[in-house]
Short mmCIF file of C-alpha atoms and ligand atoms in Angstrom, two decimals:
data_model
loop_
_atom_site.label_atom_id
_atom_site.label_comp_id
_atom_site.label_asym_id
_atom_site.label_seq_id
_atom_site.Cartn_x
_atom_site.Cartn_y
_atom_site.Cartn_z
CA MET A 1 -73.28 -62.11 -3.80
CA ILE A 2 -72.38 -65.82 -3.75
CA ILE A 3 -72.53 -67.35 -0.27
CA ASN A 4 -72.06 -71.12 -0.05
CA LYS A 5 -69.52 -71.54 2.75
CA VAL A 6 -70.18 -71.60 6.46
CA VAL A 7 -67.68 -71.60 9.30
CA ILE A 8 -68.82 -73.52 12.38
CA PRO A 9 -66.43 -73.17 15.33
CA VAL A 10 -66.55 -76.36 17.43
CA ALA A 11 -63.21 -76.37 19.26
CA GLY A 12 -64.52 -74.99 22.57
CA TRP A 13 -64.52 -77.13 25.71
CA GLY A 14 -68.20 -76.81 26.58
CA THR A 15 -67.51 -76.14 30.24
CA ARG A 16 -71.11 -74.96 30.77
CA SER A 17 -72.30 -78.47 30.03
CA LEU A 18 -69.86 -80.39 32.27
CA PRO A 19 -69.79 -83.14 33.43
CA ALA A 20 -71.79 -84.31 30.38
CA THR A 21 -69.07 -82.95 28.10
CA LYS A 22 -66.06 -84.47 29.88
CA ASN A 23 -65.48 -86.87 26.99
CA ILE A 24 -68.32 -86.05 24.58
CA PRO A 25 -68.17 -82.86 22.53
CA LYS A 26 -71.02 -80.53 23.51
CA GLU A 27 -71.97 -80.44 19.82
CA MET A 28 -72.68 -84.19 20.00
CA LEU A 29 -75.09 -84.00 22.93
CA PRO A 30 -78.44 -85.01 21.49
CA VAL A 31 -81.45 -82.76 21.28
CA TYR A 32 -84.31 -85.20 20.81
CA LYS A 33 -82.96 -87.67 18.20
CA LYS A 34 -80.02 -85.81 16.71
CA PRO A 35 -76.76 -84.29 17.97
CA THR A 36 -77.07 -80.52 18.34
CA VAL A 37 -74.52 -79.85 15.59
CA GLN A 38 -76.73 -81.70 13.08
CA TYR A 39 -79.48 -79.10 13.52
CA VAL A 40 -76.95 -76.36 12.79
CA VAL A 41 -75.64 -78.15 9.69
CA GLU A 42 -79.21 -78.78 8.48
CA GLU A 43 -79.99 -75.07 8.89
CA ALA A 44 -76.89 -74.32 6.80
CA MET A 45 -77.75 -76.88 4.13
CA THR A 46 -81.33 -75.70 3.70
CA SER A 47 -79.96 -72.16 3.32
CA GLY A 48 -77.68 -73.17 0.43
CA LEU A 49 -74.48 -73.38 2.50
CA ASN A 50 -73.08 -76.65 1.17
CA ASN A 51 -69.48 -76.19 2.23
CA VAL A 52 -69.01 -76.49 5.97
CA VAL A 53 -65.71 -75.48 7.55
CA PHE A 54 -65.44 -76.92 11.05
CA ILE A 55 -62.89 -75.17 13.25
CA ASN A 56 -62.00 -78.05 15.50
CA ASN A 57 -59.47 -79.40 17.98
CA GLN A 58 -57.75 -82.78 18.13
CA ASN A 59 -60.14 -84.24 20.72
CA LYS A 60 -63.40 -83.76 18.84
CA LYS A 61 -62.93 -85.61 15.52
CA ILE A 62 -66.12 -87.50 16.24
CA ILE A 63 -68.00 -84.40 14.98
CA GLU A 64 -66.58 -84.78 11.47
CA ASP A 65 -67.19 -88.53 11.62
CA HIS A 66 -70.88 -87.90 12.21
CA PHE A 67 -71.07 -86.28 8.76
CA ASP A 68 -69.23 -89.18 7.08
CA TYR A 69 -70.31 -92.71 6.15
CA ASN A 70 -70.21 -95.42 8.83
CA LEU A 71 -69.91 -98.48 6.60
CA THR A 72 -69.92 -101.00 9.45
CA LEU A 73 -73.17 -99.63 10.84
CA GLU A 74 -74.65 -99.42 7.36
CA ARG A 75 -73.88 -103.11 6.76
CA VAL A 76 -75.58 -104.05 10.04
CA LEU A 77 -78.69 -102.03 9.17
CA GLU A 78 -78.74 -103.44 5.66
CA ARG A 79 -78.54 -107.03 6.93
CA GLY A 80 -81.28 -106.31 9.45
CA GLY A 81 -83.54 -104.92 6.74
CA LYS A 82 -83.72 -101.56 8.53
CA GLU A 83 -84.08 -99.54 5.34
CA LYS A 84 -85.49 -96.38 6.91
CA LEU A 85 -82.70 -96.05 9.47
CA LEU A 86 -80.13 -96.88 6.81
CA ALA A 87 -81.40 -94.06 4.61
CA GLU A 88 -81.35 -91.71 7.58
CA VAL A 89 -77.74 -92.38 8.57
CA ARG A 90 -76.54 -92.24 4.96
CA GLN A 91 -78.35 -88.97 4.39
CA VAL A 92 -76.34 -87.31 7.19
CA ALA A 93 -73.11 -88.19 5.36
CA GLU A 94 -74.43 -86.76 2.11
CA MET A 95 -75.71 -83.42 3.37
CA VAL A 96 -72.66 -81.19 2.92
CA ASN A 97 -68.96 -81.07 2.03
CA ILE A 98 -66.81 -80.93 5.13
CA ILE A 99 -63.53 -79.07 5.47
CA SER A 100 -61.80 -79.43 8.80
CA VAL A 101 -59.38 -76.85 10.17
CA ARG A 102 -57.43 -77.19 13.41
CA GLN A 103 -57.59 -74.44 15.99
CA LYS A 104 -54.51 -75.52 17.91
CA VAL A 105 -55.06 -73.08 20.76
CA GLN A 106 -58.49 -71.73 21.64
CA LEU A 107 -58.09 -67.97 21.77
CA GLY A 108 -61.71 -66.95 21.22
CA LEU A 109 -64.47 -66.82 18.62
CA GLY A 110 -62.62 -64.18 16.57
CA HIS A 111 -59.52 -66.37 16.53
CA ALA A 112 -61.59 -69.37 15.44
CA VAL A 113 -62.96 -67.39 12.49
CA LEU A 114 -59.47 -66.20 11.59
CA CYS A 115 -58.37 -69.86 11.43
CA ALA A 116 -60.84 -70.28 8.53
CA ARG A 117 -59.06 -67.74 6.34
CA GLU A 118 -57.24 -70.23 4.08
CA ALA A 119 -60.42 -72.29 3.62
CA VAL A 120 -62.67 -69.31 2.95
CA LYS A 121 -60.18 -67.48 0.70
CA ASN A 122 -61.71 -64.39 -0.83
CA ASP A 123 -65.34 -65.46 -0.58
CA ASN A 124 -68.24 -64.19 1.45
CA PHE A 125 -69.18 -66.66 4.13
CA ALA A 126 -71.49 -67.36 7.03
CA VAL A 127 -70.56 -68.10 10.63
CA MET A 128 -72.86 -70.19 12.79
CA VAL A 129 -72.28 -70.75 16.49
CA GLY A 130 -73.23 -74.31 17.40
CA ASP A 131 -74.68 -73.40 20.80
CA ASP A 132 -77.46 -71.37 19.22
CA LEU A 133 -80.24 -73.57 17.88
CA LEU A 134 -82.82 -71.74 15.79
CA PHE A 135 -86.10 -73.10 14.54
CA GLY A 136 -88.87 -71.46 12.61
CA ALA A 137 -90.66 -71.14 9.31
CA GLU A 138 -87.48 -69.87 7.62
CA PRO A 139 -83.94 -71.00 8.55
CA GLY A 140 -82.25 -68.35 10.70
CA ILE A 141 -79.10 -67.97 8.59
CA LYS A 142 -81.19 -67.73 5.40
CA GLN A 143 -82.85 -64.61 6.80
CA LEU A 144 -79.40 -62.98 6.98
CA ILE A 145 -78.20 -64.29 3.61
CA ASP A 146 -81.19 -62.69 1.87
CA VAL A 147 -80.35 -59.27 3.33
CA ALA A 148 -76.59 -59.64 2.73
CA ARG A 149 -77.35 -60.40 -0.93
CA SER A 150 -79.75 -57.55 -1.48
CA GLU A 151 -77.62 -54.97 0.40
CA ASN A 152 -74.20 -56.39 -0.53
CA MET A 153 -73.04 -56.03 3.04
CA ALA A 154 -72.11 -58.05 6.12
CA VAL A 155 -75.05 -58.84 8.41
CA VAL A 156 -75.32 -60.04 12.01
CA GLY A 157 -78.41 -61.71 13.45
CA VAL A 158 -79.91 -60.14 16.58
CA MET A 159 -82.71 -60.85 19.00
CA GLU A 160 -84.08 -58.78 21.85
CA VAL A 161 -83.05 -60.16 25.25
CA PRO A 162 -84.15 -59.14 28.75
CA GLN A 163 -82.07 -56.41 30.40
CA SER A 164 -80.78 -58.94 32.92
CA LYS A 165 -79.15 -61.01 30.13
CA VAL A 166 -77.37 -58.32 28.09
CA SER A 167 -74.02 -59.06 29.72
CA ASN A 168 -74.03 -62.57 28.20
CA TYR A 169 -73.94 -61.29 24.62
CA GLY A 170 -72.49 -58.92 22.07
CA ILE A 171 -74.89 -55.96 22.08
CA ILE A 172 -75.40 -53.61 19.14
CA ALA A 173 -76.25 -49.95 18.82
CA GLY A 174 -77.73 -48.81 15.57
CA GLU A 175 -80.54 -47.10 13.76
CA GLU A 176 -83.55 -49.01 12.46
CA ILE A 177 -83.68 -48.38 8.73
CA ASN A 178 -86.60 -50.76 8.05
CA PRO A 179 -88.64 -52.74 10.53
CA GLY A 180 -86.22 -55.25 12.08
CA LYS A 181 -83.24 -54.05 10.02
CA TYR A 182 -80.50 -51.87 11.57
CA LYS A 183 -77.45 -49.99 10.41
CA VAL A 184 -74.93 -50.94 13.10
CA ARG A 185 -73.00 -48.03 14.61
CA ASN A 186 -71.38 -49.82 17.51
CA LEU A 187 -71.06 -53.24 19.15
CA VAL A 188 -70.00 -54.07 22.70
CA GLU A 189 -69.04 -57.56 23.84
CA LYS A 190 -70.76 -58.62 27.06
CA PRO A 191 -71.30 -55.13 28.51
CA PRO A 192 -72.32 -54.55 32.14
CA VAL A 193 -76.10 -53.94 32.26
CA SER A 194 -75.50 -50.24 32.96
CA GLU A 195 -73.36 -49.81 29.80
CA ALA A 196 -75.40 -51.80 27.28
CA PRO A 197 -76.35 -49.58 24.33
CA SER A 198 -79.57 -51.58 23.71
CA ARG A 199 -81.18 -54.94 24.38
CA LEU A 200 -80.41 -56.19 20.86
CA ALA A 201 -78.11 -59.17 21.33
CA VAL A 202 -76.01 -60.73 18.60
CA ILE A 203 -77.00 -64.37 18.41
CA GLY A 204 -74.69 -66.85 16.79
CA ARG A 205 -75.44 -66.14 13.14
CA TYR A 206 -73.31 -63.92 10.89
CA VAL A 207 -72.82 -63.34 7.16
CA LEU A 208 -69.38 -61.83 6.61
CA THR A 209 -67.30 -60.42 3.82
CA PRO A 210 -63.61 -61.39 3.60
CA GLU A 211 -62.56 -57.91 4.81
CA ILE A 212 -63.36 -59.17 8.34
CA PHE A 213 -60.03 -61.04 8.28
CA GLU A 214 -58.08 -57.77 8.06
CA HIS A 215 -59.88 -56.51 11.16
CA LEU A 216 -59.43 -59.83 12.97
CA GLU A 217 -55.69 -59.72 12.37
CA LYS A 218 -55.49 -56.39 14.16
CA VAL A 219 -57.79 -56.83 17.17
CA GLU A 220 -56.19 -57.18 20.58
CA PRO A 221 -57.52 -59.64 23.15
CA GLY A 222 -60.75 -58.23 24.58
CA VAL A 223 -63.33 -59.47 27.10
CA GLY A 224 -62.05 -62.58 28.91
CA GLY A 225 -58.63 -62.14 27.28
CA GLU A 226 -60.07 -63.57 24.03
CA ILE A 227 -59.85 -62.43 20.41
CA GLN A 228 -63.46 -61.34 20.02
CA LEU A 229 -65.34 -61.43 16.72
CA THR A 230 -67.43 -58.55 18.10
CA ASP A 231 -64.33 -56.33 18.27
CA ALA A 232 -63.46 -57.05 14.63
CA LEU A 233 -67.05 -56.33 13.61
CA GLN A 234 -66.55 -52.87 15.14
CA GLY A 235 -64.23 -52.16 12.22
CA LEU A 236 -67.01 -52.92 9.72
CA ALA A 237 -69.53 -50.88 11.74
CA LYS A 238 -67.24 -47.83 11.86
CA ALA A 239 -66.90 -48.02 8.06
CA ASN A 240 -70.70 -48.18 7.71
CA ARG A 241 -70.39 -51.71 6.35
CA LEU A 242 -72.48 -53.69 8.81
CA LEU A 243 -76.20 -54.39 9.15
CA ALA A 244 -78.14 -56.24 11.82
CA VAL A 245 -81.34 -58.15 11.21
CA LYS A 246 -83.82 -59.33 13.83
CA ILE A 247 -84.10 -63.07 13.38
CA HIS A 248 -87.55 -64.68 13.64
CA GLY A 249 -87.95 -68.08 15.22
CA GLN A 250 -87.46 -70.08 18.38
CA ARG A 251 -83.98 -69.91 19.82
CA PHE A 252 -82.43 -72.31 22.29
CA ASP A 253 -79.00 -71.88 23.84
CA ALA A 254 -77.81 -75.49 23.95
CA GLY A 255 -75.20 -74.62 26.60
CA ASP A 256 -77.92 -73.50 29.03
CA TRP A 257 -79.54 -76.46 30.79
CA VAL A 258 -83.06 -75.00 30.86
CA ASP A 259 -82.91 -74.14 27.15
CA TYR A 260 -81.31 -77.48 26.31
CA LEU A 261 -84.02 -79.46 28.09
CA THR A 262 -86.75 -77.25 26.64
CA ALA A 263 -85.38 -77.86 23.13
CA ASN A 264 -85.69 -81.61 23.71
CA ILE A 265 -89.29 -81.22 24.79
CA TYR A 266 -90.02 -78.82 21.91
CA PHE A 267 -89.00 -81.47 19.35
CA ALA A 268 -90.60 -84.36 21.13
CA LEU A 269 -93.88 -82.42 21.24
CA HIS A 270 -93.67 -82.07 17.46
CA ASP A 271 -93.44 -85.87 17.08
CA GLU A 272 -96.96 -87.26 16.87
CA ASP A 273 -95.82 -90.68 18.05
CA LEU A 274 -94.52 -89.26 21.32
CA ARG A 275 -96.61 -86.20 21.97
CA ASP A 276 -99.54 -87.61 23.94
CA ASP A 277 -97.46 -89.91 26.14
CA LEU A 278 -94.95 -87.15 26.83
CA VAL A 279 -97.64 -84.65 27.81
CA GLN A 280 -99.14 -87.26 30.10
CA ARG A 281 -95.77 -87.94 31.80
CA LEU A 282 -95.04 -84.23 32.18
CA ARG A 283 -98.46 -83.70 33.79
CA GLU A 284 -97.73 -86.52 36.23
CA LEU A 285 -94.33 -85.07 37.07
CA LEU A 286 -95.73 -81.59 37.63
CA SER A 287 -98.50 -82.86 39.87
CA CYS A 288 -95.91 -84.72 42.04
CA SER A 289 -93.58 -81.75 42.47
C1 G1P B 1 -70.39 -65.36 21.37
C2 G1P B 1 -70.13 -63.93 20.90
C3 G1P B 1 -71.22 -62.99 21.40
C4 G1P B 1 -72.58 -63.52 20.96
C5 G1P B 1 -72.77 -64.98 21.43
C6 G1P B 1 -74.04 -65.57 20.84
O1 G1P B 1 -70.25 -65.39 22.77
O2 G1P B 1 -68.85 -63.51 21.38
O3 G1P B 1 -71.02 -61.71 20.88
O4 G1P B 1 -73.60 -62.69 21.48
O5 G1P B 1 -71.68 -65.81 20.98
O6 G1P B 1 -74.27 -66.86 21.31
P1 G1P B 1 -70.06 -66.76 23.62
O7 G1P B 1 -71.45 -67.27 23.88
O8 G1P B 1 -69.24 -67.67 22.78
O9 G1P B 1 -69.37 -66.35 24.89
#
């Protein structure tokens, strides 16, 4: 199974992060030293996904620009002898091929994926939701690609969430065929706590086969009046064509302020130059509060 394309929907308004996102795309808010979307693209790149399809709207072109050369800046850095920074900014432009597709109206995650149809053609592809930042020994999407390849099937990434959070996610029901690997029987988008079939939540990582487009074309608006990817995945589940894999690693929801701030601290703590000073400042803050 060849998988080298990834669809990254970025056309959403980021209302959870307002007012920070009034004029800055939520994907460009920095976590530590990089915009959040760069972490997602790096996860894709290190997993062999070299063709990135951004599903975007007309107000957020700055996202594509981030993955392009900025010749004016490069000249300034060159003249200033800032070789390390120059290499860093150039490297971002050289990471992946970018294809940009317009989602002219935002009708939901399923609709965003359907917009990628012409770009994806008849290939298998990954979908990565930019709000979900995953870090660990092995890139999150790579964990799914490995299973999709060996089983020749679509795979969704899941993590266990507390009961109180199930209504924020797509929740799966399935049978565990190997430790951490499930045959999906059913999926429900954002169920009330009382109706959730499990605590296994779909996090924003998917490996899909092109047959998903046929299901997406047919699904009616679901939860929130949106075309839900979860509802199209139902079609694959009913045909016994969908697996779920528990993803290992740290996950941060960049649209949640506590997670967003924790992600910043997580990275800063991994930077030896900052670590000690940061710990010291945090201690001071905690002792004042
Ligand atoms: C989307 C999906 C949902 C999934 C979630 C993961 O929801 O519809 O099934 O669990 O991403 O982040 P959203 O967060 O866009 O409302």
